[in-house]
Tab-separated table of C-alpha atoms in Angstrom:
chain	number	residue	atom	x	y	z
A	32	UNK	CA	38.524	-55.219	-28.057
A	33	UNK	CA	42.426	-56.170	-26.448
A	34	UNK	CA	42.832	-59.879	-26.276
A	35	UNK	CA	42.436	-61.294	-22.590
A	36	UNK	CA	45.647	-61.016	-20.974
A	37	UNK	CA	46.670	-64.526	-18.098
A	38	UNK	CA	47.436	-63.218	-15.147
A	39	UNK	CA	51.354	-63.862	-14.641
A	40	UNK	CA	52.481	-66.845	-12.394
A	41	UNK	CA	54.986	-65.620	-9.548
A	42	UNK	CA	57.713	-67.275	-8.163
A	43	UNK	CA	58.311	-67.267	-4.470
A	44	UNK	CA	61.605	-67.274	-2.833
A	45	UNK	CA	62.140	-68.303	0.372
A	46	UNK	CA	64.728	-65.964	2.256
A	47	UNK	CA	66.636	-69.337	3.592
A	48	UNK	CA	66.973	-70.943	0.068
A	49	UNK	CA	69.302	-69.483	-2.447
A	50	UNK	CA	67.969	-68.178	-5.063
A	51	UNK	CA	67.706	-70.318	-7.917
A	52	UNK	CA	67.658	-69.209	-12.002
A	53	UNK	CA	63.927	-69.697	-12.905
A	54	UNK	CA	63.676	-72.298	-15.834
A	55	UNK	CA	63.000	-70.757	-19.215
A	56	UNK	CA	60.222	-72.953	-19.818
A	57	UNK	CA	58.516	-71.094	-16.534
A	58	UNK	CA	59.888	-67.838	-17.577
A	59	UNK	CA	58.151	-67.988	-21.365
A	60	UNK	CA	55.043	-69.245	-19.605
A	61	UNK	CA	54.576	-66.500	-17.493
A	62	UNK	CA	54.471	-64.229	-20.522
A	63	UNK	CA	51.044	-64.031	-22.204
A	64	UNK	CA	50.706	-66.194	-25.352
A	65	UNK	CA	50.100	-62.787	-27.500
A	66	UNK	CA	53.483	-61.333	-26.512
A	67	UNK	CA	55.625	-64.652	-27.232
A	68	UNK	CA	56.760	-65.599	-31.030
A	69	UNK	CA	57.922	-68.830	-31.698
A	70	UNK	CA	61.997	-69.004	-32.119
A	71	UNK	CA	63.066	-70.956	-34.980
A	72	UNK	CA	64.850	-74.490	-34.055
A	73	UNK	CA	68.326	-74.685	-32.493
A	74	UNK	CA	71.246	-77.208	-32.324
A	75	UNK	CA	71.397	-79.002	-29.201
A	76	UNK	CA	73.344	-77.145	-26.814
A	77	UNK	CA	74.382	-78.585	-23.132
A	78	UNK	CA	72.561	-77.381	-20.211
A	79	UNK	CA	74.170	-74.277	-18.399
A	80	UNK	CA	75.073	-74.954	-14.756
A	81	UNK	CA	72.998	-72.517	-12.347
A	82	UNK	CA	74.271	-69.485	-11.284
A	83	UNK	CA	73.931	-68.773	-6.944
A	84	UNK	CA	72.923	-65.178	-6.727
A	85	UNK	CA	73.706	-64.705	-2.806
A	86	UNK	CA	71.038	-64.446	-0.788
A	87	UNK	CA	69.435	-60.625	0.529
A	88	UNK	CA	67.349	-59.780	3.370
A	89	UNK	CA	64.381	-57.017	3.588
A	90	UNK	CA	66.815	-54.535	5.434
A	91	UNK	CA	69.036	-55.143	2.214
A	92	UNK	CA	65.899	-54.286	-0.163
A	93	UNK	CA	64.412	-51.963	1.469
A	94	UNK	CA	65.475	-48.894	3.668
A	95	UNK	CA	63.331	-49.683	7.003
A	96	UNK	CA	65.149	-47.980	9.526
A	97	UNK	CA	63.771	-44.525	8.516
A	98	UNK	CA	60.328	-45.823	9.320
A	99	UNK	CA	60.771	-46.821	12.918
A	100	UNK	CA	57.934	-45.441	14.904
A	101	UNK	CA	55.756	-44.305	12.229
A	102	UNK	CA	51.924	-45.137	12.107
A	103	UNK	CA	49.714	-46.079	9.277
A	104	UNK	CA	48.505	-41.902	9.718
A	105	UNK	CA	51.892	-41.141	9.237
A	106	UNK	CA	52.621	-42.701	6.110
A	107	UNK	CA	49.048	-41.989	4.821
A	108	UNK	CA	49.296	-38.579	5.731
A	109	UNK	CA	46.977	-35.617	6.767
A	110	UNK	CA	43.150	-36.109	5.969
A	111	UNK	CA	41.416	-33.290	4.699
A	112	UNK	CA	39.626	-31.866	7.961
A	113	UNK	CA	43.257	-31.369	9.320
A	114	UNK	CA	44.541	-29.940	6.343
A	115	UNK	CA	41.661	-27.843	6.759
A	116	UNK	CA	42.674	-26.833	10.560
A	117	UNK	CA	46.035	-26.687	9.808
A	118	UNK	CA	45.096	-24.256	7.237
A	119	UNK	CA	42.791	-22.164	9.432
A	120	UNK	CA	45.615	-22.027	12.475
A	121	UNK	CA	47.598	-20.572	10.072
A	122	UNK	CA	45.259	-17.915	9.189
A	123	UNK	CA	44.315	-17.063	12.809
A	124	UNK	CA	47.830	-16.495	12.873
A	125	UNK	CA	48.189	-14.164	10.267
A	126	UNK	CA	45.477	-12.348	11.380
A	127	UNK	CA	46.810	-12.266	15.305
A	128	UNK	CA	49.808	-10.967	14.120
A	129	UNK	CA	48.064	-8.354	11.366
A	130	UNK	CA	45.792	-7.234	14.647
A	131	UNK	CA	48.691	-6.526	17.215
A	132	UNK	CA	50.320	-4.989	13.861
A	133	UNK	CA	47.281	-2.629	13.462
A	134	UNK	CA	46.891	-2.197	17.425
A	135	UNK	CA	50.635	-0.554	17.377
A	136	UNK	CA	49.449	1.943	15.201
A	137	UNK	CA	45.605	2.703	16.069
A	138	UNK	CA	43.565	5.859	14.787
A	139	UNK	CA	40.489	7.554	16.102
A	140	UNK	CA	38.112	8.166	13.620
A	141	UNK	CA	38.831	12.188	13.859
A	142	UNK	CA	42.648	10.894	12.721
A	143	UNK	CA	40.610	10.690	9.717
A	144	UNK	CA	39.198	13.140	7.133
A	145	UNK	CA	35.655	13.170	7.684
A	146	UNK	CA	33.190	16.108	6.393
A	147	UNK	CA	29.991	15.403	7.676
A	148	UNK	CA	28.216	18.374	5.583
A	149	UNK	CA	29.804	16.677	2.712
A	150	UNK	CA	28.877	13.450	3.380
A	151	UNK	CA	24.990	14.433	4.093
A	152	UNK	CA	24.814	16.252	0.912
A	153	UNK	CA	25.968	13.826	-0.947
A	154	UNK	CA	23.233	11.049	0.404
A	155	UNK	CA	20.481	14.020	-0.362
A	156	UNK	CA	22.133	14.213	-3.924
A	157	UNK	CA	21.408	10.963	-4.879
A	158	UNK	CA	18.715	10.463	-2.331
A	159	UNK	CA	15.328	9.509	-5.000
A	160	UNK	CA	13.271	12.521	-4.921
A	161	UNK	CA	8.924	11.935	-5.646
A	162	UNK	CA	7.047	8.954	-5.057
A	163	UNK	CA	3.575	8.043	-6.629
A	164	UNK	CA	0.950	10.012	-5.407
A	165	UNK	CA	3.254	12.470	-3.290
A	166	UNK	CA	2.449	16.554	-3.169
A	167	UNK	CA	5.727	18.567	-3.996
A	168	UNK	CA	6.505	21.801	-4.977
A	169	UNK	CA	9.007	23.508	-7.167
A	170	UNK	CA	10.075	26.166	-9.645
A	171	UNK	CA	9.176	26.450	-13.322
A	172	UNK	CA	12.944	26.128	-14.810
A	173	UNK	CA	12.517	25.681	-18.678
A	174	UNK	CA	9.339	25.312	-20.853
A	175	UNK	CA	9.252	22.858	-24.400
A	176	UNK	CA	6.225	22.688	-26.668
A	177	UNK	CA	4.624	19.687	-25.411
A	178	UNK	CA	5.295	20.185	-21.093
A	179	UNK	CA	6.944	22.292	-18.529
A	180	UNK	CA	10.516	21.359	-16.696
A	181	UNK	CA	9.902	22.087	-12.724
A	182	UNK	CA	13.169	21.881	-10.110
A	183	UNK	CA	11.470	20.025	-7.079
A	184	UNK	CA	15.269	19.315	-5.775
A	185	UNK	CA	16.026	15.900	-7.598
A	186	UNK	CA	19.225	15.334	-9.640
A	187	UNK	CA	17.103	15.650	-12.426
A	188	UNK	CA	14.035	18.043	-13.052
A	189	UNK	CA	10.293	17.267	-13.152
A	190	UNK	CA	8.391	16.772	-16.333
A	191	UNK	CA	4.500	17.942	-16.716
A	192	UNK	CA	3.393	17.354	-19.994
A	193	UNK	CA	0.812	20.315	-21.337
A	194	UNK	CA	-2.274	18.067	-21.082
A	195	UNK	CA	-1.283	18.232	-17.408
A	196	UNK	CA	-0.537	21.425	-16.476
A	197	UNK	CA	-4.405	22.082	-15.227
A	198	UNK	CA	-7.869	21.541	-15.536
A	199	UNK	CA	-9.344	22.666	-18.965
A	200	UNK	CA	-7.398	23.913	-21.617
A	201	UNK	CA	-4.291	26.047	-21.990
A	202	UNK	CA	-3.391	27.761	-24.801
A	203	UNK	CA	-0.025	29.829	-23.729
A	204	UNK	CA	2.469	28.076	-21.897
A	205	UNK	CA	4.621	30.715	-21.209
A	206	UNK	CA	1.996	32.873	-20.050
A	207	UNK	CA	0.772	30.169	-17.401
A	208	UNK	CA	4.078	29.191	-16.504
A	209	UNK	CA	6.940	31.549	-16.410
A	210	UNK	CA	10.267	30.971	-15.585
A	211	UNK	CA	10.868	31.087	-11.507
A	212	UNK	CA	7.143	30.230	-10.702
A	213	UNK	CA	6.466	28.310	-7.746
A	214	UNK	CA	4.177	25.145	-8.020
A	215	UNK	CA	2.800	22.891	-6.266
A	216	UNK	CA	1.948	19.130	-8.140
A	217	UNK	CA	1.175	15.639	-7.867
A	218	UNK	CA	4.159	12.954	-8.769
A	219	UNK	CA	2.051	10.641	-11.272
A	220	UNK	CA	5.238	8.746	-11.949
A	221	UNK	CA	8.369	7.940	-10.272
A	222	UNK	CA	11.955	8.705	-11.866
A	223	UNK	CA	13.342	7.079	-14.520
A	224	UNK	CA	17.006	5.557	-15.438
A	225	UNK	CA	17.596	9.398	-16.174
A	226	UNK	CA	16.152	10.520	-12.338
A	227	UNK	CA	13.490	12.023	-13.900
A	228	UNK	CA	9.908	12.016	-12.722
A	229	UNK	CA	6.397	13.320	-14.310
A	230	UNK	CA	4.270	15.458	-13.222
A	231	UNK	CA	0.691	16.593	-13.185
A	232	UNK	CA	-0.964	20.024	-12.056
A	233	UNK	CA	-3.946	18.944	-13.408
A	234	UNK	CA	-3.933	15.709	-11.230
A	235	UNK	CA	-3.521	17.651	-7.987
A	236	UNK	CA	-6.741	19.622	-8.982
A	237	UNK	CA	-8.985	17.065	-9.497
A	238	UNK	CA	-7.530	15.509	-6.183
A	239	UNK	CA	-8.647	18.561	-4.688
A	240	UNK	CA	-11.519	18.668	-6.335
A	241	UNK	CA	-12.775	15.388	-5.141
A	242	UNK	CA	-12.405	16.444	-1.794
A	243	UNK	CA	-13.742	19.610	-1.474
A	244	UNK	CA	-17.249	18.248	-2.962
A	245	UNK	CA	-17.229	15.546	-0.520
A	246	UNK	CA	-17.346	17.813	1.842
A	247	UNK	CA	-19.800	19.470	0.034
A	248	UNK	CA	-21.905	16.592	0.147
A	249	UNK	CA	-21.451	15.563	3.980
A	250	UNK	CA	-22.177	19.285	5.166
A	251	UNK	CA	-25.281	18.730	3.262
A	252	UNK	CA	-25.102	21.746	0.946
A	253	UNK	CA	-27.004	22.977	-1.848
A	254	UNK	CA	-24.510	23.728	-4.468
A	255	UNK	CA	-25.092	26.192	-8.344
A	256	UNK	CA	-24.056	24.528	-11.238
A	257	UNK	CA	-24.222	25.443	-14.859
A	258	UNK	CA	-25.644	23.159	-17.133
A	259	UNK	CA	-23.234	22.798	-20.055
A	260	UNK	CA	-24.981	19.632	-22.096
A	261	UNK	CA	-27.473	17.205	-22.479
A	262	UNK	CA	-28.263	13.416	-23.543
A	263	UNK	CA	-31.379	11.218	-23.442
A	264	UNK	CA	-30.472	10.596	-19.686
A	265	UNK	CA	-30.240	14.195	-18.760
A	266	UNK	CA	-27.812	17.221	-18.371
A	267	UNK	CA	-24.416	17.442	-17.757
A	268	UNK	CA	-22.494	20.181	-15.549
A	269	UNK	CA	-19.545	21.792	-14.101
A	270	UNK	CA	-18.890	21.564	-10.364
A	271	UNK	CA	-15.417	22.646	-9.137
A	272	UNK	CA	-13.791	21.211	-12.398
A	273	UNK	CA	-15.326	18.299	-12.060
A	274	UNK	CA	-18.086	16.918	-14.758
A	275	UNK	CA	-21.587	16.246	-12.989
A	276	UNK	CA	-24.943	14.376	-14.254
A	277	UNK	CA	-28.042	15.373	-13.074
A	278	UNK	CA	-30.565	12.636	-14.185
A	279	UNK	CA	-34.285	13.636	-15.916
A	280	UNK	CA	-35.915	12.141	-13.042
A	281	UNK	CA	-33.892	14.740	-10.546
A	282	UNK	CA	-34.722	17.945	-12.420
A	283	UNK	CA	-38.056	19.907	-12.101
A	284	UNK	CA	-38.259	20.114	-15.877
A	285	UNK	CA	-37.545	16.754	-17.245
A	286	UNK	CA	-39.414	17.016	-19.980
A	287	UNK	CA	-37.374	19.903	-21.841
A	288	UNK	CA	-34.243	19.462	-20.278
A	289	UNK	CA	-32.772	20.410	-23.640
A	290	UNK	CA	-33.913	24.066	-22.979
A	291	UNK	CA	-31.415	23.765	-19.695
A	292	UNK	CA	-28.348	24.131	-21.395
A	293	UNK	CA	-26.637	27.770	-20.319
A	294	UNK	CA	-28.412	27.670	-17.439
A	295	UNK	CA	-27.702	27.794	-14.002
A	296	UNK	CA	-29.227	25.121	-11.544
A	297	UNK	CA	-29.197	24.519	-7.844
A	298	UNK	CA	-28.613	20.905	-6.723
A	299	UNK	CA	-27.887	19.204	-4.119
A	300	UNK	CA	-25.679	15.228	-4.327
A	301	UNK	CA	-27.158	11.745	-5.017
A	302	UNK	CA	-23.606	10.282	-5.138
A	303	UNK	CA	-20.211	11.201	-5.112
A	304	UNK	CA	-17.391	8.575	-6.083
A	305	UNK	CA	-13.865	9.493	-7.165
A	306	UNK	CA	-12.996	5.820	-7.609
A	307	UNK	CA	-15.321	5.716	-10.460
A	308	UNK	CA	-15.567	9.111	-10.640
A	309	UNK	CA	-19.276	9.504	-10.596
A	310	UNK	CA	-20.565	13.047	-9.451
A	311	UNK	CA	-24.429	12.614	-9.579
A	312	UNK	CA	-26.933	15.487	-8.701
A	313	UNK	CA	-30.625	16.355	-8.009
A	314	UNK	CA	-32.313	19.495	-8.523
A	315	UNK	CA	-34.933	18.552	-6.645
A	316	UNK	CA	-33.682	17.238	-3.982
A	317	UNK	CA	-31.914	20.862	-3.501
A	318	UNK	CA	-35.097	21.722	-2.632
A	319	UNK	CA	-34.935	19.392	0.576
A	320	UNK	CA	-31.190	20.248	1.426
A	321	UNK	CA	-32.052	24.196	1.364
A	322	UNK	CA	-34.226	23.622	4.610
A	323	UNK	CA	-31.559	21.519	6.136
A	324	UNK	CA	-29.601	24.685	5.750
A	325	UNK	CA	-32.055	26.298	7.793
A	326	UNK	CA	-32.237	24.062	10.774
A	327	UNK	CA	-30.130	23.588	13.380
A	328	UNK	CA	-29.880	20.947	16.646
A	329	UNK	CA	-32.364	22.358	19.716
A	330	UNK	CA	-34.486	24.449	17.133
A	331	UNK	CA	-38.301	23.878	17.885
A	332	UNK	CA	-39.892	23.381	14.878
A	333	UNK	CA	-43.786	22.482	14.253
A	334	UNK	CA	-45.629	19.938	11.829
A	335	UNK	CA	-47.952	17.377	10.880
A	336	UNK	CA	-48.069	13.331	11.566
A	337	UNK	CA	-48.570	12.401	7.909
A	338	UNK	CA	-47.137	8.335	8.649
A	339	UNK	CA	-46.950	6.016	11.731
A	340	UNK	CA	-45.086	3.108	11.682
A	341	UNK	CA	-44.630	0.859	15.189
A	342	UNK	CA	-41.314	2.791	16.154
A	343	UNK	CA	-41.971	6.102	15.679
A	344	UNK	CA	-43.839	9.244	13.999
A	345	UNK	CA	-42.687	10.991	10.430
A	346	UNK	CA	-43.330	14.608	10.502
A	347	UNK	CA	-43.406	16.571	7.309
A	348	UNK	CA	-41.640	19.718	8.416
A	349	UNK	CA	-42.714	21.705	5.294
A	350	UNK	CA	-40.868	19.627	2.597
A	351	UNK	CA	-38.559	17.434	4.735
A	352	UNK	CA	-39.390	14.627	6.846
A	353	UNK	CA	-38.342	14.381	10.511
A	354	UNK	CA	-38.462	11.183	12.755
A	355	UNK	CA	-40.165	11.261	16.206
A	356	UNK	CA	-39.579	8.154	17.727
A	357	UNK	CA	-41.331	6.329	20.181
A	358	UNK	CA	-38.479	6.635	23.165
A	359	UNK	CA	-38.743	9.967	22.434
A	360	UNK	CA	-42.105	10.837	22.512
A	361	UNK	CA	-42.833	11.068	26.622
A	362	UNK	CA	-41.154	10.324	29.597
A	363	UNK	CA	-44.217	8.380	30.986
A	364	UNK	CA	-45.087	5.160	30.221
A	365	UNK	CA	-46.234	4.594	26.354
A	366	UNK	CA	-48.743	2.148	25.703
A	367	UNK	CA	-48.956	3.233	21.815
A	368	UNK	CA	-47.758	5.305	19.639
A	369	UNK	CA	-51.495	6.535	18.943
A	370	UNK	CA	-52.124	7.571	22.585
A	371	UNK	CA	-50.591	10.955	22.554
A	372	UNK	CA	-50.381	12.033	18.660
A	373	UNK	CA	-52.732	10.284	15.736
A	374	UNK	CA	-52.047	11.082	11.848
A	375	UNK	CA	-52.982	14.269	10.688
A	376	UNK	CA	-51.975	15.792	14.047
A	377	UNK	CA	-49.923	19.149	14.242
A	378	UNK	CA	-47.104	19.058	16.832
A	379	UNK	CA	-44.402	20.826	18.029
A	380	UNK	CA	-40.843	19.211	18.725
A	381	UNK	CA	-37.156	19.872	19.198
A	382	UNK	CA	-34.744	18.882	16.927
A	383	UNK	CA	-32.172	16.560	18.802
A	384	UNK	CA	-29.570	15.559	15.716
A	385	UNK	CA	-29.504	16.352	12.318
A	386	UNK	CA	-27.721	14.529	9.584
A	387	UNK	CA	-28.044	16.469	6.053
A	388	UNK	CA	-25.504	13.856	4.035
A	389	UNK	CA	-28.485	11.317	4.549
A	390	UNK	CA	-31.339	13.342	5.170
A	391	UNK	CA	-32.084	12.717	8.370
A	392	UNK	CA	-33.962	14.613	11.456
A	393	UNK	CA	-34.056	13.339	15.109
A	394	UNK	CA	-37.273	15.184	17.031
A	395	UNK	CA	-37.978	14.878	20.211
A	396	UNK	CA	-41.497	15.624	22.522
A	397	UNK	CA	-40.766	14.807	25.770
A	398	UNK	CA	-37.924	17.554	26.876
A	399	UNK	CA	-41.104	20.199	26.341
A	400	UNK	CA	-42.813	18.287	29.054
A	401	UNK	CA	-42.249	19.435	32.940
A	402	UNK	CA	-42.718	15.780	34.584
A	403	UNK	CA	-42.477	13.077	33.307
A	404	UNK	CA	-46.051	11.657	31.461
A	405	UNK	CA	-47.318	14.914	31.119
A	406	UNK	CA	-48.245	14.723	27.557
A	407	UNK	CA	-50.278	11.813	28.608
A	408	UNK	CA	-52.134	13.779	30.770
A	409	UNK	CA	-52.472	17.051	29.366
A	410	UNK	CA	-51.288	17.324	25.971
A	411	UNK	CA	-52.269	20.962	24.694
A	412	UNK	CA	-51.328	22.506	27.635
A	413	UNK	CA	-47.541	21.244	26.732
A	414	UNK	CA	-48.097	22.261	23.168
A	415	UNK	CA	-49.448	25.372	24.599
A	416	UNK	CA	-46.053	26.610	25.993
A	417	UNK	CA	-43.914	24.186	24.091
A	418	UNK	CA	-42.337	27.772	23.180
A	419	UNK	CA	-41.125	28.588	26.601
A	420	UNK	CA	-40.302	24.920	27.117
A	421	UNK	CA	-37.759	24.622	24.553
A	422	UNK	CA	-35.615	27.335	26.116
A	423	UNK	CA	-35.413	24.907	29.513
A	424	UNK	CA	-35.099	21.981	27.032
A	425	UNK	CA	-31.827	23.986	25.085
A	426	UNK	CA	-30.066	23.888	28.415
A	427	UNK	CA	-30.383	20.347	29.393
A	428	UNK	CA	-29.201	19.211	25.818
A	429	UNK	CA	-26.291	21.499	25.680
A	430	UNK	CA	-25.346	20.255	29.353
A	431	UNK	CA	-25.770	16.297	27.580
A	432	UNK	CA	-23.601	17.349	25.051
A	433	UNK	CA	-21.096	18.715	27.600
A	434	UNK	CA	-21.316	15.414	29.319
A	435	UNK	CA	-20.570	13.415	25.969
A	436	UNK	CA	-18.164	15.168	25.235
């Protein structure tokens, strides 16, 4: 560490005293002790007699008169925010001038050259071509061993590998999918650093699939399957390309369903999922959707009161189950259910709404009667002509329907 330095002593000089030789013994002691060395000892010498320096003024030392009428600002110069303004002046210059420069020679944009054609192509060029999950078609351009190459008007072709080129197996490529053939697939995956995207005919047929046996299922039809396995559960079939189970307890012979294999079955649907993808089946309750086939709304149909619960009647209609319920019983005022029809009772009654997708029939009584109550009054009579009744009864629902609608 550097040695402490004294601060040096000044001498002042007053501007109307002459200025006067410091003594050396002041001079040596305003130098710090670690810069002076000792001198070695002298012969006595007389004192010099002081020399007058004449005397000077500030003006003298210093040239003032260029600073007359200067601030502090002045001398300190611009802060930073001016510099800053000064700087951005300068630049709105520039641009003023580069504007009336660019005003004295203005051009239209059809001074340019502008090919619109060109221009739109060119966005549709590299414009990405198949998202996830879209339908597209194209043209078979080139086949490999392991997929098919399909234009569908990227930069870069489609790939379908083979296992995706349809549902089942396929032997023969080329045969399937000849050069210039027009398909139609589902993008499973979108393009790559190359632009190119995959594929899948098979994808778009299970898609389709899916949907044509839900509306299988909410029409209420009976559909034929083939059974084409078994387990301890049950069987196993084909429906539209789609693998089914029909359960033991849904088949009318559970007990050798191993003697069902090659054979062909109707059922009708327990449950249809393609999230999970869960196609479940019931041969017997094909049974039960094969008379929904038969019936239609305003079709008078007869049967028996086999349960009565405290809002309506269930009528077995020969193997289904319809619902009479208690508003629709009579148009006269119903003290119970068991005033006009008991269990065991055979009735006739109009089918008002049918829903097959959950099984579900809608009768109704009191459109056969002619006032209102009269099937509290005379019942048999109404069953009598319920016949000729129905065809009145047709009318008024179609005109209800005409009125919802």
């Amino acid at each position: 560490m550097a040695p402490l330095r004294k601060p040096p002593q000044v001498l002042m000089i007053r501007k109307d005293q002459p200025a006067v030789a410091a003594p050396e013994s002041v001079v040596a002691s305003a130098e710090p002790e670690s810069v002076r060395t000792p001198e070695p000892p002298a012969a006595a010498a007389p004192a010099p007699s002081p020399v007058r320096t004449p005397a000077r003024n500030d003006d003298d030392l210093f040239d003032l008169g260029g600073m007359e009428g200067l601030t502090m600002a002045d001398l300190l110069g611009p802060d930073s925010s001016q510099q800053q303004q000064s700087r951005r002046s300068s630049s709105a210059k520039q641009a003023g001038s580069a504007d009336q420069a660019g005003s004295a020679s203005a051009r239209s944009v059809d001074d340019f050259d502008f090919d619109e054609e060109a221009f739109l192509a060119a966005l549709d060029e590299h414009e990405p071509h198949g998202t996830t999950g879209e339908v597209v078609r194209g043209t078979v351009i080139g086949l490999e061993s392991d997929g098919v190459y399909v234009d569908i008007g990227g930069k870069a072709p489609g790939f379908m590998p083979k296992t995706e080129c349809g549902l089942g197996v396929i032997t023969n490529l080329k045969e399937r999918f000849p050069k210039g053939l027009e398909v139609e697939v589902l993008v499973t995956r979108e393009q790559n650093a190359d632009g190119m995207v995959t594929i899948s005919a098979r994808a778009l047929a299970l898609r389709q699939s899916w949907e044509k046996v839900r509306a299988l299922e909410k029409e209420g039809k009976v559909v034929q399957v083939k059974v084409n396995g078994f387990n301890r559960g049950g069987v196993t079939c084909d429906l539209e390309g789609l693998r089914g189970f029909i359960p033991r307890s849904q088949l009318q012979e559970g007990e050798n369903h191993e003697a069902l294999v090659g054979k062909t079955l109707g059922a009708a649907f327990l449950e249809v999922n393609p999230e999970t993808r869960k196609l479940v089946l019931s041969e017997k309750r094909a049974a039960t959707a094969a008379l929904f086939q038969n019936l239609e709304v305003g079709q008078l149909v007869e049967g028996q009161v086999v349960s009565i619960k405290p809002y309506g009647l269930f009528v077995d209609l020969g193997g289904v189950s319809g619902l009479l319920h208690q508003s629709a019983i009579t148009g006269g005022q119903l003290r119970e259910l068991r005033e006009v029809f008991g269990q065991g009772d055979r009735l006739k009654a109009l089918i008002t709404e049918l829903d097959p997708g959950r099984g579900r029939i809608a009768l109704n009584t009191a459109l056969l009667e002619g006032q209102p109550g009269e099937l509290l009054i005379d019942k048999d009579k109404v069953m009598d002509e319920a016949t000729d009744r129905a065809n009145r009864a047709r009318s008024v629902l179609r005109q209800q329907e005409q009125q919802a609608g």
